[in-house]
PDB file of C-alpha atoms in Angstrom:
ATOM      1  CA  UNK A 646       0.000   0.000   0.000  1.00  0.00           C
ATOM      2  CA  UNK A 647       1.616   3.374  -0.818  1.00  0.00           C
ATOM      3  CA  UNK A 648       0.014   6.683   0.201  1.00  0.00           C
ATOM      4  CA  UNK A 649       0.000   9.531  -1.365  1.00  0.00           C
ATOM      5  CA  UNK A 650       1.427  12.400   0.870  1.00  0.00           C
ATOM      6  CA  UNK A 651       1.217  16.469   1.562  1.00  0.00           C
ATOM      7  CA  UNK A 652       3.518  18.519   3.789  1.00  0.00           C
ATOM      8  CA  UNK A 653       1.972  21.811   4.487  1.00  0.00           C
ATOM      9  CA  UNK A 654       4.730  23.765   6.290  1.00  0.00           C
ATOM     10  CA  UNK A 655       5.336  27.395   6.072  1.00  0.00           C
ATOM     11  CA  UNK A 656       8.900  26.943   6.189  1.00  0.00           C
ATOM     12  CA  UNK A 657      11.050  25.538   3.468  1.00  0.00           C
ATOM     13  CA  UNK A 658      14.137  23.758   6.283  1.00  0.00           C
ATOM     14  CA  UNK A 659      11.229  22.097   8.041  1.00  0.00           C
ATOM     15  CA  UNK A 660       9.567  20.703   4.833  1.00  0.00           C
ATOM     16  CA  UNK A 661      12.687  19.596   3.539  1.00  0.00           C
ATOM     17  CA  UNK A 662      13.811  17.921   6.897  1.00  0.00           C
ATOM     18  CA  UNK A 663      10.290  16.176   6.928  1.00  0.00           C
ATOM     19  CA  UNK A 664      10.892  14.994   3.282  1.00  0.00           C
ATOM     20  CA  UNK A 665      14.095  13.383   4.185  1.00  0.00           C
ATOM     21  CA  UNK A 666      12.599  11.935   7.546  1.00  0.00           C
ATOM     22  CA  UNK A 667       9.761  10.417   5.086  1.00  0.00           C
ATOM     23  CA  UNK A 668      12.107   8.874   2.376  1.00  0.00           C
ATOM     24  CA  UNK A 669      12.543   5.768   4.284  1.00  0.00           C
ATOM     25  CA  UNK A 670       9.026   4.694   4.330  1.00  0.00           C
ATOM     26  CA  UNK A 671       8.389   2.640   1.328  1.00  0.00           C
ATOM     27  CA  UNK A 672       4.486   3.546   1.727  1.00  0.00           C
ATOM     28  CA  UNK A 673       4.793   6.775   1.910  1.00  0.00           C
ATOM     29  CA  UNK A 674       4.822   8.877  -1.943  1.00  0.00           C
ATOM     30  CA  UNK A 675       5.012  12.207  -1.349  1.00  0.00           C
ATOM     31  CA  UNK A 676       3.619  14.020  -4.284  1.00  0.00           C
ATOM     32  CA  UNK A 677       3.026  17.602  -2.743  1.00  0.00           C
ATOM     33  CA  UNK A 678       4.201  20.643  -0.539  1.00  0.00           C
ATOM     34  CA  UNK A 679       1.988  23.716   0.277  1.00  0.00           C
ATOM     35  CA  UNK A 680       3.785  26.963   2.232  1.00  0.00           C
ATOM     36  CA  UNK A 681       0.067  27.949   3.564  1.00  0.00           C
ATOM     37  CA  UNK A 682      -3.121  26.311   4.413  1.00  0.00           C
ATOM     38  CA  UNK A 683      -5.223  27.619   1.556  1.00  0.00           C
ATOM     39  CA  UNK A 684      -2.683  26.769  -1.011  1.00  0.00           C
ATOM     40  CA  UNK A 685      -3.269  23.029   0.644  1.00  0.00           C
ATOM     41  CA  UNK A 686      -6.809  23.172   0.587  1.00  0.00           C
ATOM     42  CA  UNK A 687      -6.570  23.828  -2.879  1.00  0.00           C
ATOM     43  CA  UNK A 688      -4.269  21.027  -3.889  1.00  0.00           C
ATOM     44  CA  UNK A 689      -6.904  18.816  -1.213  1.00  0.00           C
ATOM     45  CA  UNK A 690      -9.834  19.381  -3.569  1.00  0.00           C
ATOM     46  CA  UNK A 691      -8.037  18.868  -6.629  1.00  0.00           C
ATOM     47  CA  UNK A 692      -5.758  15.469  -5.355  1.00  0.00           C
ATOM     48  CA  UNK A 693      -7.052  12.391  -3.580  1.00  0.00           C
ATOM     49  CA  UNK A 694      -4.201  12.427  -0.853  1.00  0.00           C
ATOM     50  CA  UNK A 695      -4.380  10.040   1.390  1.00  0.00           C
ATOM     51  CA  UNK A 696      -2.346  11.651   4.586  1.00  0.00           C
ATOM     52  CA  UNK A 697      -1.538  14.834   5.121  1.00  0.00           C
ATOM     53  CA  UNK A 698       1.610  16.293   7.487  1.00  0.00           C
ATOM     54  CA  UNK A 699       0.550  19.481   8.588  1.00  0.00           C
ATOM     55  CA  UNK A 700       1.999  22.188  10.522  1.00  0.00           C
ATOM     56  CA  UNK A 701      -0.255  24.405  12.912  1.00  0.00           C
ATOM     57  CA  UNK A 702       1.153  27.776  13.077  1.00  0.00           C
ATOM     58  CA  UNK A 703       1.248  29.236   8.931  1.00  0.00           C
ATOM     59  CA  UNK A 704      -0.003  32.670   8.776  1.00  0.00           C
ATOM     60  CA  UNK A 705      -3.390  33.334   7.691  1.00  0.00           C
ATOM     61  CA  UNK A 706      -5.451  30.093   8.216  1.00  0.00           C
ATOM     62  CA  UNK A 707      -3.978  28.207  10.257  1.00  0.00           C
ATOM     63  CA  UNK A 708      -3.325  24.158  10.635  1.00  0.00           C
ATOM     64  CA  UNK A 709      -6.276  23.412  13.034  1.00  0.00           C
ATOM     65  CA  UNK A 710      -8.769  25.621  10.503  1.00  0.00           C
ATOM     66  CA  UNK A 711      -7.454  23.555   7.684  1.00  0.00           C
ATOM     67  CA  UNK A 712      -8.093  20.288   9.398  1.00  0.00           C
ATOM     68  CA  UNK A 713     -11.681  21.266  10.118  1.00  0.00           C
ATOM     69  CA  UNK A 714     -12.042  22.885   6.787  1.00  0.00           C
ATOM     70  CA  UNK A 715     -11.216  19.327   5.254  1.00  0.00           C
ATOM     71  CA  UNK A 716     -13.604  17.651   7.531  1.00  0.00           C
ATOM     72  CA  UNK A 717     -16.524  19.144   5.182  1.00  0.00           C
ATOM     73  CA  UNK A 718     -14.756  17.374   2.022  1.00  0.00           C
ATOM     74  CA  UNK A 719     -15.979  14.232   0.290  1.00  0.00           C
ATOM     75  CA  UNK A 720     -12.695  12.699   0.195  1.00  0.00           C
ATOM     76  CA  UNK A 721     -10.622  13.589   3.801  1.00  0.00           C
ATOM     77  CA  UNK A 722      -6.595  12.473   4.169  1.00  0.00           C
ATOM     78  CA  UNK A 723      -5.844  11.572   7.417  1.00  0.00           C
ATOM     79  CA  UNK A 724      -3.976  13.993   9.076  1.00  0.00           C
ATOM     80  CA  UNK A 725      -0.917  14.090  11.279  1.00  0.00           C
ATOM     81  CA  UNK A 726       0.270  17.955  12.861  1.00  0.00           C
ATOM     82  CA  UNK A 727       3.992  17.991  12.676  1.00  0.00           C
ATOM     83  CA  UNK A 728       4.521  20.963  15.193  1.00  0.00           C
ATOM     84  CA  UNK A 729       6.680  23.253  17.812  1.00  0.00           C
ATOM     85  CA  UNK A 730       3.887  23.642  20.087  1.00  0.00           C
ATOM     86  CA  UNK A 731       2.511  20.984  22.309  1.00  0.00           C
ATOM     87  CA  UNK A 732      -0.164  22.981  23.628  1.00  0.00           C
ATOM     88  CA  UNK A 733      -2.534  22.715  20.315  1.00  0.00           C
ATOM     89  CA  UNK A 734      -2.741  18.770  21.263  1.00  0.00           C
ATOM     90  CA  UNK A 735      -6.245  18.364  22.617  1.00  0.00           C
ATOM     91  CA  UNK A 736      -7.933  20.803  19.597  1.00  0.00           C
ATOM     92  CA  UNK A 737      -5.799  18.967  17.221  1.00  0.00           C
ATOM     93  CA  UNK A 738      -8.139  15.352  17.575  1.00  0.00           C
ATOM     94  CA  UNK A 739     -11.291  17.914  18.051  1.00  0.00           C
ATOM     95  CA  UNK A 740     -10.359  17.578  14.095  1.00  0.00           C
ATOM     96  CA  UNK A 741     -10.268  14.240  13.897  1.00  0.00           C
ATOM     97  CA  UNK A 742      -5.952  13.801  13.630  1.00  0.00           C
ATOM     98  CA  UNK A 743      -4.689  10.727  13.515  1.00  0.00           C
ATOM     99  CA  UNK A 744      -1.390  11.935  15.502  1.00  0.00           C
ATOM    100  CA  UNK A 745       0.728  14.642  16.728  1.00  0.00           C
ATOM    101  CA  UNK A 746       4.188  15.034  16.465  1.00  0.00           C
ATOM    102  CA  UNK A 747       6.242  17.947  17.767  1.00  0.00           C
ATOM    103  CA  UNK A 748       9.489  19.279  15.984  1.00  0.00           C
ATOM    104  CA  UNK A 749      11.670  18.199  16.062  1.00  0.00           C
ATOM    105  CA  UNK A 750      10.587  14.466  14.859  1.00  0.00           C
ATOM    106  CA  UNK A 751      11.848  11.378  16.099  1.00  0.00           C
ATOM    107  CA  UNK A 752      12.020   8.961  13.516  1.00  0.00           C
ATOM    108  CA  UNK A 753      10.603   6.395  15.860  1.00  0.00           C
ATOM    109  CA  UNK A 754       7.522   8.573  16.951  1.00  0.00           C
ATOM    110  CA  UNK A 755       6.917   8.969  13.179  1.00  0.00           C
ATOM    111  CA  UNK A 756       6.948   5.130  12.440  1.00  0.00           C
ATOM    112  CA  UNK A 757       4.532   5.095  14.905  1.00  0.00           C
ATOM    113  CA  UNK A 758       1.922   7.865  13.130  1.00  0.00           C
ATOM    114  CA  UNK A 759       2.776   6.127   9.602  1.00  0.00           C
ATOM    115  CA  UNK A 760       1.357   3.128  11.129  1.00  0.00           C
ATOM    116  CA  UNK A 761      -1.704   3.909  12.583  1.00  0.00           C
ATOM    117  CA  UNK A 762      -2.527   5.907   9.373  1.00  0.00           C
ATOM    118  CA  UNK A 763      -1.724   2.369   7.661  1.00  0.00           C
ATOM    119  CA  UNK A 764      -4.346   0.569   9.831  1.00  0.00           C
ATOM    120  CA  UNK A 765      -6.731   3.148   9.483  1.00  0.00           C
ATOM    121  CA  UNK A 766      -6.553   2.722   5.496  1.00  0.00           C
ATOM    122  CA  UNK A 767      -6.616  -1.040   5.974  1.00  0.00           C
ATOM    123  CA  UNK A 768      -9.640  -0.737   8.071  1.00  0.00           C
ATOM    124  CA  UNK A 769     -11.660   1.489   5.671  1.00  0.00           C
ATOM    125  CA  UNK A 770     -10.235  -0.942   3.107  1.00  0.00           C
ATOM    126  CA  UNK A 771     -12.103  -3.878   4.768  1.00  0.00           C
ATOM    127  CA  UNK A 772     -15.095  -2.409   5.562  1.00  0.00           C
ATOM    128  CA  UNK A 773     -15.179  -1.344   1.808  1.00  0.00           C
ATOM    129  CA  UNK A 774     -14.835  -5.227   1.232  1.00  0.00           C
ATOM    130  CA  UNK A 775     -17.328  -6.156   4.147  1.00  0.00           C
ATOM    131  CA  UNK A 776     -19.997  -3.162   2.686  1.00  0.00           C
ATOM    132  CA  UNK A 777     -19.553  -4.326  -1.373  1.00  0.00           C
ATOM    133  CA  UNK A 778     -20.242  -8.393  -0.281  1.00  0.00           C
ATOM    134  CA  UNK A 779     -23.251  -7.380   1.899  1.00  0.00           C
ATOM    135  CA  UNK A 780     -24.674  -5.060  -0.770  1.00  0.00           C
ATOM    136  CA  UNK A 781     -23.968  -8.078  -3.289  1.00  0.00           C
ATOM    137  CA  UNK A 782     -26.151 -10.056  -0.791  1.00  0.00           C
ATOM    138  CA  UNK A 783     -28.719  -8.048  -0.131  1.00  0.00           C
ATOM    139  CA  UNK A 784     -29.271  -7.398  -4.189  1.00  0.00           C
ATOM    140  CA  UNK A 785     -29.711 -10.743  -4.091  1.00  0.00           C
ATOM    141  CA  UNK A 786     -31.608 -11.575  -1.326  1.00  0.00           C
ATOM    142  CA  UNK A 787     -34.160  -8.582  -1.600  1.00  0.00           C
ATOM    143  CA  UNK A 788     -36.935  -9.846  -0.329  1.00  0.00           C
ATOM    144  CA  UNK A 789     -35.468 -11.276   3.022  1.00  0.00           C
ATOM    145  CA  UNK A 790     -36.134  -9.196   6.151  1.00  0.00           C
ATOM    146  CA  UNK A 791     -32.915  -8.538   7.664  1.00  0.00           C
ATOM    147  CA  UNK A 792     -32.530  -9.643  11.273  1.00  0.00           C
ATOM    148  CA  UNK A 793     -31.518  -7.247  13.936  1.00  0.00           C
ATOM    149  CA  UNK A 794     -30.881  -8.564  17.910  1.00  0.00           C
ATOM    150  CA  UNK A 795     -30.070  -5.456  20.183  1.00  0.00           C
ATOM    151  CA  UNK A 796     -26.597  -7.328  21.716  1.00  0.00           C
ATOM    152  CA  UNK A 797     -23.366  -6.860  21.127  1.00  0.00           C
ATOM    153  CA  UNK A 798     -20.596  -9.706  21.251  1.00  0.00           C
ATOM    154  CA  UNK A 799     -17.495  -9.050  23.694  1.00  0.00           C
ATOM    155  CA  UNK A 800     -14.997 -11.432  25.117  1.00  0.00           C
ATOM    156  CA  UNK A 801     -15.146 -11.590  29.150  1.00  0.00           C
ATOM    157  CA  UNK A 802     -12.673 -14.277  30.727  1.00  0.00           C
ATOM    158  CA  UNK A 803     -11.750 -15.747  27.241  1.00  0.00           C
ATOM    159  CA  UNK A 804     -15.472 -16.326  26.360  1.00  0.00           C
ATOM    160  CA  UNK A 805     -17.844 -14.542  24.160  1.00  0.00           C
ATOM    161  CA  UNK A 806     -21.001 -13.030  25.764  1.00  0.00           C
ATOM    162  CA  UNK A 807     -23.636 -11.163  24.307  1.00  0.00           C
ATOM    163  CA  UNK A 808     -24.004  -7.933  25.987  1.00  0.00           C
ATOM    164  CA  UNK A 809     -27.661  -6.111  25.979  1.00  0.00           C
ATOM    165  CA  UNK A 810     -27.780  -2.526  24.636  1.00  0.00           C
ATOM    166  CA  UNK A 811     -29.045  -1.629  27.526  1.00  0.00           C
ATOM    167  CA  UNK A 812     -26.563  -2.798  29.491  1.00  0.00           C
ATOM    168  CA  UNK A 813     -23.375  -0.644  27.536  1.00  0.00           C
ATOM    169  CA  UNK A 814     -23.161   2.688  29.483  1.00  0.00           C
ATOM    170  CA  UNK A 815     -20.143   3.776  27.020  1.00  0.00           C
ATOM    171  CA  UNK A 816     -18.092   2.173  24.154  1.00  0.00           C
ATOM    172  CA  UNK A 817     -14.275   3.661  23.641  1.00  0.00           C
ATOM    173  CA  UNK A 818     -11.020   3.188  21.992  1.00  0.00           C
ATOM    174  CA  UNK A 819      -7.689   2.677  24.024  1.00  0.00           C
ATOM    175  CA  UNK A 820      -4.198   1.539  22.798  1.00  0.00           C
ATOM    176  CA  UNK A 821      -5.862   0.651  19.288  1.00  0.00           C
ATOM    177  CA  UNK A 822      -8.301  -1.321  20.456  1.00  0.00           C
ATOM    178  CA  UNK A 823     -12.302  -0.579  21.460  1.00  0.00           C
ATOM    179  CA  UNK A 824     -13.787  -1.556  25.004  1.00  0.00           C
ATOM    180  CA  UNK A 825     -17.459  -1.488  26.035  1.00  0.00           C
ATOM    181  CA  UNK A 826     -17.842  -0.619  29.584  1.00  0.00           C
ATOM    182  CA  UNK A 827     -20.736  -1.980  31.287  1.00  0.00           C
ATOM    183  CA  UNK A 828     -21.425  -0.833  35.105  1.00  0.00           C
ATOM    184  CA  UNK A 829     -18.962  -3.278  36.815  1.00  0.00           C
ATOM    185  CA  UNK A 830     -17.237  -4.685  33.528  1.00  0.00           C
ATOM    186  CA  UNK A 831     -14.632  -2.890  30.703  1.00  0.00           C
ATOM    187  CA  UNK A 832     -15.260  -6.220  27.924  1.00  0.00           C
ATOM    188  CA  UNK A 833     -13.092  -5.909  24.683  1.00  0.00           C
ATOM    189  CA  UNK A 834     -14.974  -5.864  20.910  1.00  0.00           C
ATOM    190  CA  UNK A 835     -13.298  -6.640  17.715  1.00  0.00           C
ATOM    191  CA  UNK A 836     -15.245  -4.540  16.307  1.00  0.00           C
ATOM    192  CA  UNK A 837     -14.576  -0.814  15.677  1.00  0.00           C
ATOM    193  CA  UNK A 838     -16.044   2.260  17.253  1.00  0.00           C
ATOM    194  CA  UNK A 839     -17.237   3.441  13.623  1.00  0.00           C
ATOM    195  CA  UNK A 840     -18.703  -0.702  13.480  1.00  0.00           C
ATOM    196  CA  UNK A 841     -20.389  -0.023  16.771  1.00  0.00           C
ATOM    197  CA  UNK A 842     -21.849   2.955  16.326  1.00  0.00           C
ATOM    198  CA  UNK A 843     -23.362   1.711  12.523  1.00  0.00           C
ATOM    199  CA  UNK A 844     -24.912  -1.535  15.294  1.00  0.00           C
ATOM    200  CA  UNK A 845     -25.944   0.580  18.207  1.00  0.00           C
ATOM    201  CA  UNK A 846     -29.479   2.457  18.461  1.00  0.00           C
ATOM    202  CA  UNK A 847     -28.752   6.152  17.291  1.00  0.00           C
ATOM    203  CA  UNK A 848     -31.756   7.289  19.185  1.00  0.00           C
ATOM    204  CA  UNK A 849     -29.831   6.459  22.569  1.00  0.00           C
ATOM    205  CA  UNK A 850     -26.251   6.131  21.787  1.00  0.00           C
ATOM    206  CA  UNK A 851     -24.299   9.414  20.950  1.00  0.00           C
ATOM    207  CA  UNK A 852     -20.727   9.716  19.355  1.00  0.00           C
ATOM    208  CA  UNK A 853     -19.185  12.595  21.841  1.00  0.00           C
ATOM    209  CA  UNK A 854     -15.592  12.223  20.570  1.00  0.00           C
ATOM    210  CA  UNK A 855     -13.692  10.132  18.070  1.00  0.00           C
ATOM    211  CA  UNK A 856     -12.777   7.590  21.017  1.00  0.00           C
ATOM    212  CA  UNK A 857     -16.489   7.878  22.794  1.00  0.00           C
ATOM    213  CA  UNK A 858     -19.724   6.509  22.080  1.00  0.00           C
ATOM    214  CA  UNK A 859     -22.155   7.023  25.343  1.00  0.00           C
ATOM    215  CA  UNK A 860     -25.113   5.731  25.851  1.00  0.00           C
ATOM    216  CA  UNK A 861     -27.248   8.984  26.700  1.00  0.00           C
ATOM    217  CA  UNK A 862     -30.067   7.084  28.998  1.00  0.00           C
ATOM    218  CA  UNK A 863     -26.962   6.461  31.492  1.00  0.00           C
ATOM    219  CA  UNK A 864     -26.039   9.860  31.531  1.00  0.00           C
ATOM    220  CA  UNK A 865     -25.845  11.226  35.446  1.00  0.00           C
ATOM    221  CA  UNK A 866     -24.179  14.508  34.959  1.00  0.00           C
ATOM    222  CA  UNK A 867     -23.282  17.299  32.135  1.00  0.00           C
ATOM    223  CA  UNK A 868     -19.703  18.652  33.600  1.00  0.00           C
ATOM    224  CA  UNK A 869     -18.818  21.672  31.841  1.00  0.00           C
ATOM    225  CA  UNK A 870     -14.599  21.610  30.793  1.00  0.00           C
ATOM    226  CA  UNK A 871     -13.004  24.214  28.626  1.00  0.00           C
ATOM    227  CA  UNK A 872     -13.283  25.846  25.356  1.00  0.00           C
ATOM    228  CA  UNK A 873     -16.954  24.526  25.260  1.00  0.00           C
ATOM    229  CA  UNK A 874     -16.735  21.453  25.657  1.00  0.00           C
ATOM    230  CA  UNK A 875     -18.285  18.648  28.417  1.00  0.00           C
ATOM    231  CA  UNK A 876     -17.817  15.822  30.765  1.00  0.00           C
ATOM    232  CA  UNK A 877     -20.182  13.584  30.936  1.00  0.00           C
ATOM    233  CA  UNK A 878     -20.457  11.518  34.205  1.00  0.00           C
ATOM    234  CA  UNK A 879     -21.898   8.153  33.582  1.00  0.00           C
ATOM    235  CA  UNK A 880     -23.836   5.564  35.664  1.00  0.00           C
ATOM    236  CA  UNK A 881     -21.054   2.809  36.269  1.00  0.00           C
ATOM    237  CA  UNK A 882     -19.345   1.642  39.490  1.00  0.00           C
ATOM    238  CA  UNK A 883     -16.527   4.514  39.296  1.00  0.00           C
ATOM    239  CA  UNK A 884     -18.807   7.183  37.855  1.00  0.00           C
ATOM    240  CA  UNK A 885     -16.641   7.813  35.135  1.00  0.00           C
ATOM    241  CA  UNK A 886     -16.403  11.035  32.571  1.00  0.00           C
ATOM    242  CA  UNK A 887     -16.766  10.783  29.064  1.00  0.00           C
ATOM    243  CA  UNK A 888     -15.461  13.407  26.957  1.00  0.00           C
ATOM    244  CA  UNK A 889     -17.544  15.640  24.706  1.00  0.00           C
ATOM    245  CA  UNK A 890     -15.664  17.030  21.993  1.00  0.00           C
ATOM    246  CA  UNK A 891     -17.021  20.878  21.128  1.00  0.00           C
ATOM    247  CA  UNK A 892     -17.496  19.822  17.438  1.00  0.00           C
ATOM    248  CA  UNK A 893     -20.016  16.964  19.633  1.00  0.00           C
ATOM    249  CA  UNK A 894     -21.186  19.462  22.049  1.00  0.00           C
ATOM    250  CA  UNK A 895     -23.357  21.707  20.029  1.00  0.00           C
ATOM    251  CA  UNK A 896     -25.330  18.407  18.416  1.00  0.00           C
ATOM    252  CA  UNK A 897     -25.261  16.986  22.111  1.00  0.00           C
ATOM    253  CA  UNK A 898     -26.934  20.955  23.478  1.00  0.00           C
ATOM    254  CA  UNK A 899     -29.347  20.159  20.042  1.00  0.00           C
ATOM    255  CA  UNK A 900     -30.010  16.916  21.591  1.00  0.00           C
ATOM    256  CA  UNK A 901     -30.863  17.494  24.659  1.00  0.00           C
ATOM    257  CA  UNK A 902     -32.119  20.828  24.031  1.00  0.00           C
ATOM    258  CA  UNK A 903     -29.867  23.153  26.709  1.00  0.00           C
TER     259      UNK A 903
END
């Protein structure tokens, strides 16, 4: 699999030194440089790039107004910030980043991004596979009824168990791989979060962040955080807090109508 690249950097040393950082990946073809975030956004509409290295501080728009700019796009790269300031972290996966990497990059760290983007693409690439043989099915198979059951399968002790809808209070992501926490249990899923939240009920479960879905009827509290956006304390044996993303928090306020 080879991906085709962007660097958006404003300056030339740090585009060049990301370049040569880059030239040992095999998968990695990088077939663009921008010096600003609208030139990007330009070459964006016009190229189907598949990852995108972007700096944060460029005058005029910046990185994180590009990465929410290309949220709205048909076809979206997965992005990685490549910058000097740490602080930008938390708004950076507001925009759905894969990874953030501060200048300058260890070559280790950026194996590390590379490969998540690579199982991210190899996801998407499966469920492409998994979404083409069930349409082929269901073309054929009109007139069946599909059937739906409202549990979920997770492995607890080495076995599988169904768990109830009702029973998930949250679902999340950690180390690469997805959890549903129950009130006394944190079972493991093969499946995905963006698998789970296709299965779930989207009348009562609610995507808050790109590592949360919650479960809204188990919803105790409505912490407010910073830069508008929410805790949500949950109904489980440690009362726990799900983040709510402020992209999520307006549709959440929508939602619940405060």
């Amino acid at each position: 699999m080879k991906l085709k690249a962007l660097i958006v950097d404003d300056e030339y040393p740090a585009r060049q030194e990301l370049r040569y950082a880059l030239s040992s990946f095999d998968c990695i073809e990088i077939v663009g440089e921008a010096t600003n975030a609208q030139e990007a956004l330009t070459l964006i509409k016009a190229l189907d790039y598949q990852i995108l290295f972007l700096d944060i501080s460029m005058p005029g728009m910046n990185g994180l107004d590009l990465g929410a700019a290309i949220q709205e796009l048909p076809r979206q790269p997965q992005v990685i910030f490549v910058t000097a300031y740490d602080e930008y972290a938390v708004r950076a996966f507001e925009v759905n980043a894969v990874d953030y990497l501060l200048k300058p990059v260890d070559q280790a760290r950026l194996k590390k991004a590379v490969d998540k983007v690579l199982r991210k693409f190899r996801e998407l690439q499966a469920a492409e596979m998994v979404a083409a043989e069930e349409t082929a099915v269901g073309a054929a198979r009109e007139a069946d009824v599909p059937l739906r059951i409202d549990r979920i399968p997770a492995e607890k002790y080495g076995k599988t168990v169904l768990v109830a809808e009702g029973d998930i209070v949250y679902a999340f992501t950690e180390q690469d791989y997805v959890y549903i926490k129950t009130y006394a249990d944190k079972l493991f899923t093969r499946f995905t979060l963006k698998e789970l939240e296709a299965r779930l009920n989207p009348n009562i479960f609610f995507r808050t962040h790109r590592c949360y879905i919650v479960n809204l009827h188990k919803v105790k509290e409505i912490v407010p955080f910073f830069n508008g956006t929410y805790n949500l304390v949950v109904d489980d044996q440690e009362n726990s807090e799900v983040p709510v993303s402020r992209a999520q928090a307006k549709k959440l306020r929508r939602i619940l109508g405060f």
